Amino acid sequence: MKEKLSFFNERQQKITEMVDKSGSLRVADLSKQFNVSEETIRRDFEKLEAQGLLNRIHGGAVRIEQKSEIPIPKRRAKNIEEKEMIAAKAASYVEDGDIIAMDASTTTLIMTKYIKGKSLTVITNSIGVSLEFAQESDIRVILIGGYLAESSMSLVGNFAERVIQDYHVDKFFFSCLGVDFKRGVSEIHEDQALVKKQLISISEKLFLLADYSKFGEKSLFRLCDITEADYLITDNKVPINTIRELNNLGVTGIVGEKSD
C-alpha cells in the first residue's frame, strides 16, 4: 500500500486515509476542507478509483467493500440475535388499525413474523416484506413500485418516490447504516435513502431500528437528524449512557429484551 500511495500527492493520500477511516466522503466537504474546486476532488477520486483505493458514487466516494449493497441473506445473518430483540420490541408498538410503513432492512423483515394476525395496512418497497404478508387476509399490503434493487430485493427510483407522496403513515419502521449524534442518521445507497426520506416526510411517528454496530457510524447520505426519530429501538449491547443521551435529546431510547 505504501508503494502504491507514493504515486499520489499529499491530498490524495489523505483522502485515501479518510475514506478508509470513515467509510464515505462527500465531494463538497473535501472541496472546502482542502480549499480546492469540486472538479479537482472528482479528479482525485477518479485517480484513486483507478488504483482500486475507493469507489466513486454520486456526490462522493466510499470504501471498496461498501460499493455494493450486502445481499439480504448475508445481512440477515449479521447480528441476528440483536435484530431479533429489536424486531420483537418494535412489533409491540404496532396496533390493530395502524397504517405502517416498513423499509427493506433485514430487521423489518424479521419483524413481520411478530405482527402477523393483526389488522393493518402496510406500505413498503420490500418484496420480502410483501411476500411474508401475502397470506395474511387482515393485512393490506401496498407495494411501492419502482425498479428492482436485486441485492436488497426492494423497489426504488423516482416512480417509487412519487407514489409515496400520496399516502399518510401512522408509524414508519426503518433501519440505516449509521447513527451518529452529530452527523445524524445516514445511509450508504442514494436510491434507498431517497425512498426512506419520502416515507419519513409522510409519517406521524418514526421508529428507528438500529443494533449496537450502527452507533458512531457515518455514511454518505443523511436521512434525518437523530432528534427527528420519535423512538430508537436497539439492543442490550448499547451503553446505558447512550440511551440516556437519546432521552435527553427527546428521543425515546428503548432496549429490546432477549427472548427465552
PDB file of C-alpha atoms in Angstrom:
ATOM      1  CA  MET A   1       0.000   0.000   0.000  1.00  0.00           C
ATOM      2  CA  LYS A   2       2.807   2.453   0.833  1.00  0.00           C
ATOM      3  CA  GLU A   3       4.392   1.808  -2.573  1.00  0.00           C
ATOM      4  CA  LYS A   4       1.067   2.479  -4.299  1.00  0.00           C
ATOM      5  CA  LEU A   5       0.432   5.658  -2.315  1.00  0.00           C
ATOM      6  CA  SER A   6       3.826   7.063  -3.297  1.00  0.00           C
ATOM      7  CA  PHE A   7       2.342   7.807  -6.750  1.00  0.00           C
ATOM      8  CA  PHE A   8      -0.185  10.247  -5.236  1.00  0.00           C
ATOM      9  CA  ASN A   9       0.138  13.742  -3.884  1.00  0.00           C
ATOM     10  CA  GLU A  10      -0.368  14.584  -0.213  1.00  0.00           C
ATOM     11  CA  ARG A  11      -4.042  15.483  -0.633  1.00  0.00           C
ATOM     12  CA  GLN A  12      -4.819  12.225  -2.435  1.00  0.00           C
ATOM     13  CA  GLN A  13      -3.016  10.195   0.211  1.00  0.00           C
ATOM     14  CA  LYS A  14      -5.014  11.990   2.880  1.00  0.00           C
ATOM     15  CA  ILE A  15      -8.264  11.239   1.022  1.00  0.00           C
ATOM     16  CA  THR A  16      -7.341   7.551   0.967  1.00  0.00           C
ATOM     17  CA  GLU A  17      -6.775   7.546   4.725  1.00  0.00           C
ATOM     18  CA  MET A  18     -10.045   9.400   5.319  1.00  0.00           C
ATOM     19  CA  VAL A  19     -12.204   7.066   3.244  1.00  0.00           C
ATOM     20  CA  ASP A  20     -10.663   4.022   4.930  1.00  0.00           C
ATOM     21  CA  LYS A  21     -11.470   5.502   8.329  1.00  0.00           C
ATOM     22  CA  SER A  22     -14.946   6.963   7.771  1.00  0.00           C
ATOM     23  CA  GLY A  23     -16.257   4.692   5.023  1.00  0.00           C
ATOM     24  CA  SER A  24     -17.589   7.525   2.868  1.00  0.00           C
ATOM     25  CA  LEU A  25     -16.660  11.033   1.742  1.00  0.00           C
ATOM     26  CA  ARG A  26     -18.532  13.885   0.040  1.00  0.00           C
ATOM     27  CA  VAL A  27     -17.054  15.955  -2.782  1.00  0.00           C
ATOM     28  CA  ALA A  28     -18.427  19.216  -1.362  1.00  0.00           C
ATOM     29  CA  ASP A  29     -16.938  18.592   2.090  1.00  0.00           C
ATOM     30  CA  LEU A  30     -13.470  17.782   0.743  1.00  0.00           C
ATOM     31  CA  SER A  31     -13.555  20.789  -1.582  1.00  0.00           C
ATOM     32  CA  LYS A  32     -13.972  23.062   1.432  1.00  0.00           C
ATOM     33  CA  GLN A  33     -11.512  21.165   3.624  1.00  0.00           C
ATOM     34  CA  PHE A  34      -8.671  21.254   1.077  1.00  0.00           C
ATOM     35  CA  ASN A  35      -9.652  24.615  -0.433  1.00  0.00           C
ATOM     36  CA  VAL A  36      -9.767  23.266  -3.979  1.00  0.00           C
ATOM     37  CA  SER A  37     -12.539  23.019  -6.551  1.00  0.00           C
ATOM     38  CA  GLU A  38     -15.046  20.187  -6.555  1.00  0.00           C
ATOM     39  CA  GLU A  39     -13.765  19.215 -10.001  1.00  0.00           C
ATOM     40  CA  THR A  40     -10.281  18.737  -8.509  1.00  0.00           C
ATOM     41  CA  ILE A  41     -11.710  16.388  -5.872  1.00  0.00           C
ATOM     42  CA  ARG A  42     -13.576  14.448  -8.571  1.00  0.00           C
ATOM     43  CA  ARG A  43     -10.307  14.016 -10.474  1.00  0.00           C
ATOM     44  CA  ASP A  44      -8.673  12.796  -7.251  1.00  0.00           C
ATOM     45  CA  PHE A  45     -11.462  10.254  -6.836  1.00  0.00           C
ATOM     46  CA  GLU A  46     -11.076   9.117 -10.437  1.00  0.00           C
ATOM     47  CA  LYS A  47      -7.352   8.532  -9.994  1.00  0.00           C
ATOM     48  CA  LEU A  48      -7.794   6.736  -6.676  1.00  0.00           C
ATOM     49  CA  GLU A  49     -10.585   4.567  -8.065  1.00  0.00           C
ATOM     50  CA  ALA A  50      -8.371   3.527 -10.981  1.00  0.00           C
ATOM     51  CA  GLN A  51      -5.884   2.181  -8.440  1.00  0.00           C
ATOM     52  CA  GLY A  52      -8.593   0.294  -6.525  1.00  0.00           C
ATOM     53  CA  LEU A  53      -8.423   2.510  -3.436  1.00  0.00           C
ATOM     54  CA  LEU A  54     -12.053   3.667  -3.354  1.00  0.00           C
ATOM     55  CA  ASN A  55     -15.266   3.580  -5.338  1.00  0.00           C
ATOM     56  CA  ARG A  56     -16.917   6.681  -6.729  1.00  0.00           C
ATOM     57  CA  ILE A  57     -20.641   7.218  -6.267  1.00  0.00           C
ATOM     58  CA  HIS A  58     -22.904  10.179  -6.956  1.00  0.00           C
ATOM     59  CA  GLY A  59     -21.657  13.096  -4.885  1.00  0.00           C
ATOM     60  CA  GLY A  60     -18.761  11.308  -3.248  1.00  0.00           C
ATOM     61  CA  ALA A  61     -16.829   8.112  -2.724  1.00  0.00           C
ATOM     62  CA  VAL A  62     -16.949   5.039  -0.480  1.00  0.00           C
ATOM     63  CA  ARG A  63     -14.652   2.296   0.694  1.00  0.00           C
ATOM     64  CA  ILE A  64     -14.297  -0.567  -1.756  1.00  0.00           C
ATOM     65  CA  GLU A  65     -16.267  -3.057   0.335  1.00  0.00           C
ATOM     66  CA  GLN A  66     -19.236  -0.692   0.629  1.00  0.00           C
ATOM     67  CA  LYS A  67     -19.960  -0.062  -3.034  1.00  0.00           C
ATOM     68  CA  SER A  68     -22.331  -2.964  -3.433  1.00  0.00           C
ATOM     69  CA  GLU A  69     -25.241  -3.428  -1.084  1.00  0.00           C
ATOM     70  CA  ILE A  70     -24.795  -6.539   1.046  1.00  0.00           C
ATOM     71  CA  PRO A  71     -27.284  -9.182  -0.108  1.00  0.00           C
ATOM     72  CA  ILE A  72     -30.174  -9.915   2.274  1.00  0.00           C
ATOM     73  CA  PRO A  73     -29.039 -13.437   3.345  1.00  0.00           C
ATOM     74  CA  LYS A  74     -25.667 -12.060   4.490  1.00  0.00           C
ATOM     75  CA  ARG A  75     -27.212  -9.034   6.197  1.00  0.00           C
ATOM     76  CA  ARG A  76     -29.812 -11.175   7.930  1.00  0.00           C
ATOM     77  CA  ALA A  77     -27.105 -13.432   9.356  1.00  0.00           C
ATOM     78  CA  LYS A  78     -25.232 -10.487  10.874  1.00  0.00           C
ATOM     79  CA  ASN A  79     -26.089  -9.621  14.498  1.00  0.00           C
ATOM     80  CA  ILE A  80     -29.136 -11.869  14.242  1.00  0.00           C
ATOM     81  CA  GLU A  81     -29.720 -12.105  17.993  1.00  0.00           C
ATOM     82  CA  GLU A  82     -29.728  -8.335  18.365  1.00  0.00           C
ATOM     83  CA  LYS A  83     -32.034  -7.897  15.365  1.00  0.00           C
ATOM     84  CA  GLU A  84     -34.484 -10.406  16.834  1.00  0.00           C
ATOM     85  CA  MET A  85     -34.612  -8.386  20.064  1.00  0.00           C
ATOM     86  CA  ILE A  86     -35.187  -5.162  18.179  1.00  0.00           C
ATOM     87  CA  ALA A  87     -37.782  -6.630  15.804  1.00  0.00           C
ATOM     88  CA  ALA A  88     -39.841  -8.159  18.623  1.00  0.00           C
ATOM     89  CA  LYS A  89     -39.829  -4.910  20.603  1.00  0.00           C
ATOM     90  CA  ALA A  90     -40.714  -2.846  17.518  1.00  0.00           C
ATOM     91  CA  ALA A  91     -43.654  -5.149  16.772  1.00  0.00           C
ATOM     92  CA  SER A  92     -45.099  -4.431  20.224  1.00  0.00           C
ATOM     93  CA  TYR A  93     -45.781  -0.849  19.065  1.00  0.00           C
ATOM     94  CA  VAL A  94     -47.944  -1.984  16.149  1.00  0.00           C
ATOM     95  CA  GLU A  95     -51.677  -1.859  16.906  1.00  0.00           C
ATOM     96  CA  ASP A  96     -54.743  -3.079  15.049  1.00  0.00           C
ATOM     97  CA  GLY A  97     -55.913  -0.475  12.558  1.00  0.00           C
ATOM     98  CA  ASP A  98     -52.469   1.096  12.104  1.00  0.00           C
ATOM     99  CA  ILE A  99     -51.173   2.249   8.743  1.00  0.00           C
ATOM    100  CA  ILE A 100     -47.481   1.452   8.931  1.00  0.00           C
ATOM    101  CA  ALA A 101     -44.533   1.719   6.584  1.00  0.00           C
ATOM    102  CA  MET A 102     -41.604  -0.708   6.615  1.00  0.00           C
ATOM    103  CA  ASP A 103     -38.318  -0.296   4.775  1.00  0.00           C
ATOM    104  CA  ALA A 104     -36.314  -3.040   3.081  1.00  0.00           C
ATOM    105  CA  SER A 105     -33.996  -3.712   6.023  1.00  0.00           C
ATOM    106  CA  THR A 106     -33.402  -7.157   7.464  1.00  0.00           C
ATOM    107  CA  THR A 107     -34.718  -6.052  10.864  1.00  0.00           C
ATOM    108  CA  THR A 108     -38.130  -5.128   9.474  1.00  0.00           C
ATOM    109  CA  LEU A 109     -38.178  -8.405   7.540  1.00  0.00           C
ATOM    110  CA  ILE A 110     -37.686 -10.249  10.836  1.00  0.00           C
ATOM    111  CA  MET A 111     -40.335  -8.019  12.403  1.00  0.00           C
ATOM    112  CA  THR A 112     -43.021  -9.364  10.041  1.00  0.00           C
ATOM    113  CA  LYS A 113     -43.388 -12.630  11.966  1.00  0.00           C
ATOM    114  CA  TYR A 114     -44.282 -10.743  15.135  1.00  0.00           C
ATOM    115  CA  ILE A 115     -47.144  -8.732  13.602  1.00  0.00           C
ATOM    116  CA  LYS A 116     -48.919 -11.405  11.599  1.00  0.00           C
ATOM    117  CA  GLY A 117     -52.528 -11.792  12.712  1.00  0.00           C
ATOM    118  CA  LYS A 118     -53.086  -8.064  13.219  1.00  0.00           C
ATOM    119  CA  SER A 119     -55.379  -5.910  11.099  1.00  0.00           C
ATOM    120  CA  LEU A 120     -53.108  -3.442   9.307  1.00  0.00           C
ATOM    121  CA  THR A 121     -52.230  -1.537   6.182  1.00  0.00           C
ATOM    122  CA  VAL A 122     -48.539  -1.933   5.328  1.00  0.00           C
ATOM    123  CA  ILE A 123     -46.732   0.318   2.851  1.00  0.00           C
ATOM    124  CA  THR A 124     -43.325  -0.977   1.794  1.00  0.00           C
ATOM    125  CA  ASN A 125     -40.787  -1.148  -1.010  1.00  0.00           C
ATOM    126  CA  SER A 126     -39.591  -4.553   0.222  1.00  0.00           C
ATOM    127  CA  ILE A 127     -40.559  -7.581  -1.836  1.00  0.00           C
ATOM    128  CA  GLY A 128     -39.612  -9.817   1.105  1.00  0.00           C
ATOM    129  CA  VAL A 129     -41.951  -7.994   3.489  1.00  0.00           C
ATOM    130  CA  SER A 130     -44.760  -8.198   0.922  1.00  0.00           C
ATOM    131  CA  LEU A 131     -44.316 -11.949   0.493  1.00  0.00           C
ATOM    132  CA  GLU A 132     -44.361 -12.513   4.253  1.00  0.00           C
ATOM    133  CA  PHE A 133     -47.813 -10.905   4.429  1.00  0.00           C
ATOM    134  CA  ALA A 134     -49.197 -12.468   1.232  1.00  0.00           C
ATOM    135  CA  GLN A 135     -51.361 -14.996   3.113  1.00  0.00           C
ATOM    136  CA  GLU A 136     -52.491 -12.573   5.823  1.00  0.00           C
ATOM    137  CA  SER A 137     -56.117 -11.715   4.981  1.00  0.00           C
ATOM    138  CA  ASP A 138     -56.282  -8.859   7.521  1.00  0.00           C
ATOM    139  CA  ILE A 139     -53.095  -7.170   6.333  1.00  0.00           C
ATOM    140  CA  ARG A 140     -53.442  -4.959   3.279  1.00  0.00           C
ATOM    141  CA  VAL A 141     -50.087  -4.533   1.542  1.00  0.00           C
ATOM    142  CA  ILE A 142     -49.257  -1.594  -0.700  1.00  0.00           C
ATOM    143  CA  LEU A 143     -46.030  -2.407  -2.558  1.00  0.00           C
ATOM    144  CA  ILE A 144     -44.373   0.758  -3.801  1.00  0.00           C
ATOM    145  CA  GLY A 145     -43.408   0.419  -7.455  1.00  0.00           C
ATOM    146  CA  GLY A 146     -40.030   1.172  -8.975  1.00  0.00           C
ATOM    147  CA  TYR A 147     -37.047  -0.648 -10.387  1.00  0.00           C
ATOM    148  CA  LEU A 148     -35.637  -3.721  -8.662  1.00  0.00           C
ATOM    149  CA  ALA A 149     -32.588  -3.420  -6.394  1.00  0.00           C
ATOM    150  CA  GLU A 150     -31.683  -7.098  -6.558  1.00  0.00           C
ATOM    151  CA  SER A 151     -29.393  -7.413  -3.545  1.00  0.00           C
ATOM    152  CA  SER A 152     -31.994  -5.980  -1.141  1.00  0.00           C
ATOM    153  CA  MET A 153     -34.999  -7.289  -3.089  1.00  0.00           C
ATOM    154  CA  SER A 154     -36.589  -3.853  -2.940  1.00  0.00           C
ATOM    155  CA  LEU A 155     -38.095  -1.329  -5.338  1.00  0.00           C
ATOM    156  CA  VAL A 156     -36.505   2.091  -5.673  1.00  0.00           C
ATOM    157  CA  GLY A 157     -36.340   5.069  -8.022  1.00  0.00           C
ATOM    158  CA  ASN A 158     -38.246   8.231  -8.917  1.00  0.00           C
ATOM    159  CA  PHE A 159     -41.513   6.400  -9.521  1.00  0.00           C
ATOM    160  CA  ALA A 160     -41.437   4.916  -6.012  1.00  0.00           C
ATOM    161  CA  GLU A 161     -40.737   8.330  -4.502  1.00  0.00           C
ATOM    162  CA  ARG A 162     -43.617   9.991  -6.384  1.00  0.00           C
ATOM    163  CA  VAL A 163     -46.120   7.325  -5.360  1.00  0.00           C
ATOM    164  CA  ILE A 164     -45.233   7.702  -1.661  1.00  0.00           C
ATOM    165  CA  GLN A 165     -46.285  11.367  -1.662  1.00  0.00           C
ATOM    166  CA  ASP A 166     -49.958  10.357  -1.971  1.00  0.00           C
ATOM    167  CA  TYR A 167     -50.034   8.355   1.280  1.00  0.00           C
ATOM    168  CA  HIS A 168     -50.248   9.019   5.003  1.00  0.00           C
ATOM    169  CA  VAL A 169     -48.499   6.754   7.508  1.00  0.00           C
ATOM    170  CA  ASP A 170     -49.075   6.407  11.247  1.00  0.00           C
ATOM    171  CA  LYS A 171     -45.749   4.703  12.024  1.00  0.00           C
ATOM    172  CA  PHE A 172     -42.626   4.179   9.920  1.00  0.00           C
ATOM    173  CA  PHE A 173     -40.223   1.402  10.961  1.00  0.00           C
ATOM    174  CA  PHE A 174     -36.796   1.726   9.341  1.00  0.00           C
ATOM    175  CA  SER A 175     -33.125   0.979   9.779  1.00  0.00           C
ATOM    176  CA  CYS A 176     -29.969   2.633   8.455  1.00  0.00           C
ATOM    177  CA  LEU A 177     -26.221   2.203   8.043  1.00  0.00           C
ATOM    178  CA  GLY A 178     -25.142   4.672  10.703  1.00  0.00           C
ATOM    179  CA  VAL A 179     -26.357   6.571  13.770  1.00  0.00           C
ATOM    180  CA  ASP A 180     -24.169   9.459  14.887  1.00  0.00           C
ATOM    181  CA  PHE A 181     -25.201  12.184  17.315  1.00  0.00           C
ATOM    182  CA  LYS A 182     -23.616  14.907  15.156  1.00  0.00           C
ATOM    183  CA  ARG A 183     -23.984  13.552  11.618  1.00  0.00           C
ATOM    184  CA  GLY A 184     -27.442  12.118  12.254  1.00  0.00           C
ATOM    185  CA  VAL A 185     -28.984   9.029  10.664  1.00  0.00           C
ATOM    186  CA  SER A 186     -27.333   8.035   7.394  1.00  0.00           C
ATOM    187  CA  GLU A 187     -27.472   5.512   4.566  1.00  0.00           C
ATOM    188  CA  ILE A 188     -24.866   4.347   2.057  1.00  0.00           C
ATOM    189  CA  HIS A 189     -27.102   3.990  -1.001  1.00  0.00           C
ATOM    190  CA  GLU A 190     -28.751   7.048  -2.508  1.00  0.00           C
ATOM    191  CA  ASP A 191     -31.729   5.207  -4.013  1.00  0.00           C
ATOM    192  CA  GLN A 192     -32.664   3.607  -0.679  1.00  0.00           C
ATOM    193  CA  ALA A 193     -32.048   6.884   1.138  1.00  0.00           C
ATOM    194  CA  LEU A 194     -34.416   8.810  -1.135  1.00  0.00           C
ATOM    195  CA  VAL A 195     -37.250   6.320  -0.635  1.00  0.00           C
ATOM    196  CA  LYS A 196     -36.757   6.427   3.139  1.00  0.00           C
ATOM    197  CA  LYS A 197     -36.693  10.234   3.131  1.00  0.00           C
ATOM    198  CA  GLN A 198     -40.056  10.281   1.368  1.00  0.00           C
ATOM    199  CA  LEU A 199     -41.539   7.838   3.873  1.00  0.00           C
ATOM    200  CA  ILE A 200     -40.157   9.916   6.746  1.00  0.00           C
ATOM    201  CA  SER A 201     -41.894  13.003   5.326  1.00  0.00           C
ATOM    202  CA  ILE A 202     -45.375  11.401   5.345  1.00  0.00           C
ATOM    203  CA  SER A 203     -45.160   9.594   8.705  1.00  0.00           C
ATOM    204  CA  GLU A 204     -46.587  10.689  12.046  1.00  0.00           C
ATOM    205  CA  LYS A 205     -44.198   8.637  14.185  1.00  0.00           C
ATOM    206  CA  LEU A 206     -40.700   7.442  13.311  1.00  0.00           C
ATOM    207  CA  PHE A 207     -39.289   4.220  14.769  1.00  0.00           C
ATOM    208  CA  LEU A 208     -35.573   3.857  14.056  1.00  0.00           C
ATOM    209  CA  LEU A 209     -34.298   0.280  14.448  1.00  0.00           C
ATOM    210  CA  ALA A 210     -30.539   0.139  14.984  1.00  0.00           C
ATOM    211  CA  ASP A 211     -28.353  -2.501  16.611  1.00  0.00           C
ATOM    212  CA  TYR A 212     -25.204  -1.607  18.550  1.00  0.00           C
ATOM    213  CA  SER A 213     -22.952  -1.837  15.465  1.00  0.00           C
ATOM    214  CA  LYS A 214     -24.680   1.163  13.834  1.00  0.00           C
ATOM    215  CA  PHE A 215     -23.777   3.671  16.561  1.00  0.00           C
ATOM    216  CA  GLY A 216     -20.901   6.002  15.750  1.00  0.00           C
ATOM    217  CA  GLU A 217     -21.034   5.058  12.068  1.00  0.00           C
ATOM    218  CA  LYS A 218     -21.366   7.750   9.405  1.00  0.00           C
ATOM    219  CA  SER A 219     -22.320   7.273   5.796  1.00  0.00           C
ATOM    220  CA  LEU A 220     -22.693   9.409   2.694  1.00  0.00           C
ATOM    221  CA  PHE A 221     -26.414  10.129   2.528  1.00  0.00           C
ATOM    222  CA  ARG A 222     -28.058  11.752   5.518  1.00  0.00           C
ATOM    223  CA  LEU A 223     -31.620  10.568   6.156  1.00  0.00           C
ATOM    224  CA  CYS A 224     -32.532  12.827   9.054  1.00  0.00           C
ATOM    225  CA  ASP A 225     -31.325  14.335  12.280  1.00  0.00           C
ATOM    226  CA  ILE A 226     -31.340  11.866  15.143  1.00  0.00           C
ATOM    227  CA  THR A 227     -33.805  14.088  17.011  1.00  0.00           C
ATOM    228  CA  GLU A 228     -36.405  13.586  14.257  1.00  0.00           C
ATOM    229  CA  ALA A 229     -36.879   9.979  15.390  1.00  0.00           C
ATOM    230  CA  ASP A 230     -39.598   9.556  17.998  1.00  0.00           C
ATOM    231  CA  TYR A 231     -38.273   6.152  19.112  1.00  0.00           C
ATOM    232  CA  LEU A 232     -34.916   4.456  18.679  1.00  0.00           C
ATOM    233  CA  ILE A 233     -35.103   0.737  19.388  1.00  0.00           C
ATOM    234  CA  THR A 234     -31.809  -1.018  19.941  1.00  0.00           C
ATOM    235  CA  ASP A 235     -30.248  -3.974  21.774  1.00  0.00           C
ATOM    236  CA  ASN A 236     -28.658  -4.537  25.166  1.00  0.00           C
ATOM    237  CA  LYS A 237     -25.102  -4.040  23.894  1.00  0.00           C
ATOM    238  CA  VAL A 238     -25.647  -0.289  23.642  1.00  0.00           C
ATOM    239  CA  PRO A 239     -24.251   1.528  26.728  1.00  0.00           C
ATOM    240  CA  ILE A 240     -26.825   2.929  29.136  1.00  0.00           C
ATOM    241  CA  ASN A 241     -25.203   6.377  28.782  1.00  0.00           C
ATOM    242  CA  THR A 242     -26.078   6.332  25.083  1.00  0.00           C
ATOM    243  CA  ILE A 243     -29.711   5.595  25.933  1.00  0.00           C
ATOM    244  CA  ARG A 244     -29.693   8.470  28.427  1.00  0.00           C
ATOM    245  CA  GLU A 245     -28.224  10.791  25.813  1.00  0.00           C
ATOM    246  CA  LEU A 246     -31.002   9.839  23.404  1.00  0.00           C
ATOM    247  CA  ASN A 247     -33.635  10.511  26.043  1.00  0.00           C
ATOM    248  CA  ASN A 248     -32.066  13.884  26.822  1.00  0.00           C
ATOM    249  CA  LEU A 249     -32.427  14.784  23.139  1.00  0.00           C
ATOM    250  CA  GLY A 250     -36.121  13.964  23.238  1.00  0.00           C
ATOM    251  CA  VAL A 251     -35.789  10.593  21.512  1.00  0.00           C
ATOM    252  CA  THR A 252     -37.276   7.668  23.412  1.00  0.00           C
ATOM    253  CA  GLY A 253     -34.469   5.117  23.597  1.00  0.00           C
ATOM    254  CA  ILE A 254     -35.754   1.562  24.002  1.00  0.00           C
ATOM    255  CA  VAL A 255     -33.739  -1.600  24.564  1.00  0.00           C
ATOM    256  CA  GLY A 256     -35.104  -4.869  23.227  1.00  0.00           C
ATOM    257  CA  GLU A 257     -35.200  -7.862  25.531  1.00  0.00           C
ATOM    258  CA  LYS A 258     -33.604 -11.213  24.921  1.00  0.00           C
ATOM    259  CA  SER A 259     -36.205 -13.913  24.362  1.00  0.00           C
ATOM    260  CA  ASP A 260     -36.131 -17.056  26.486  1.00  0.00           C
TER     261      ASP A 260
END
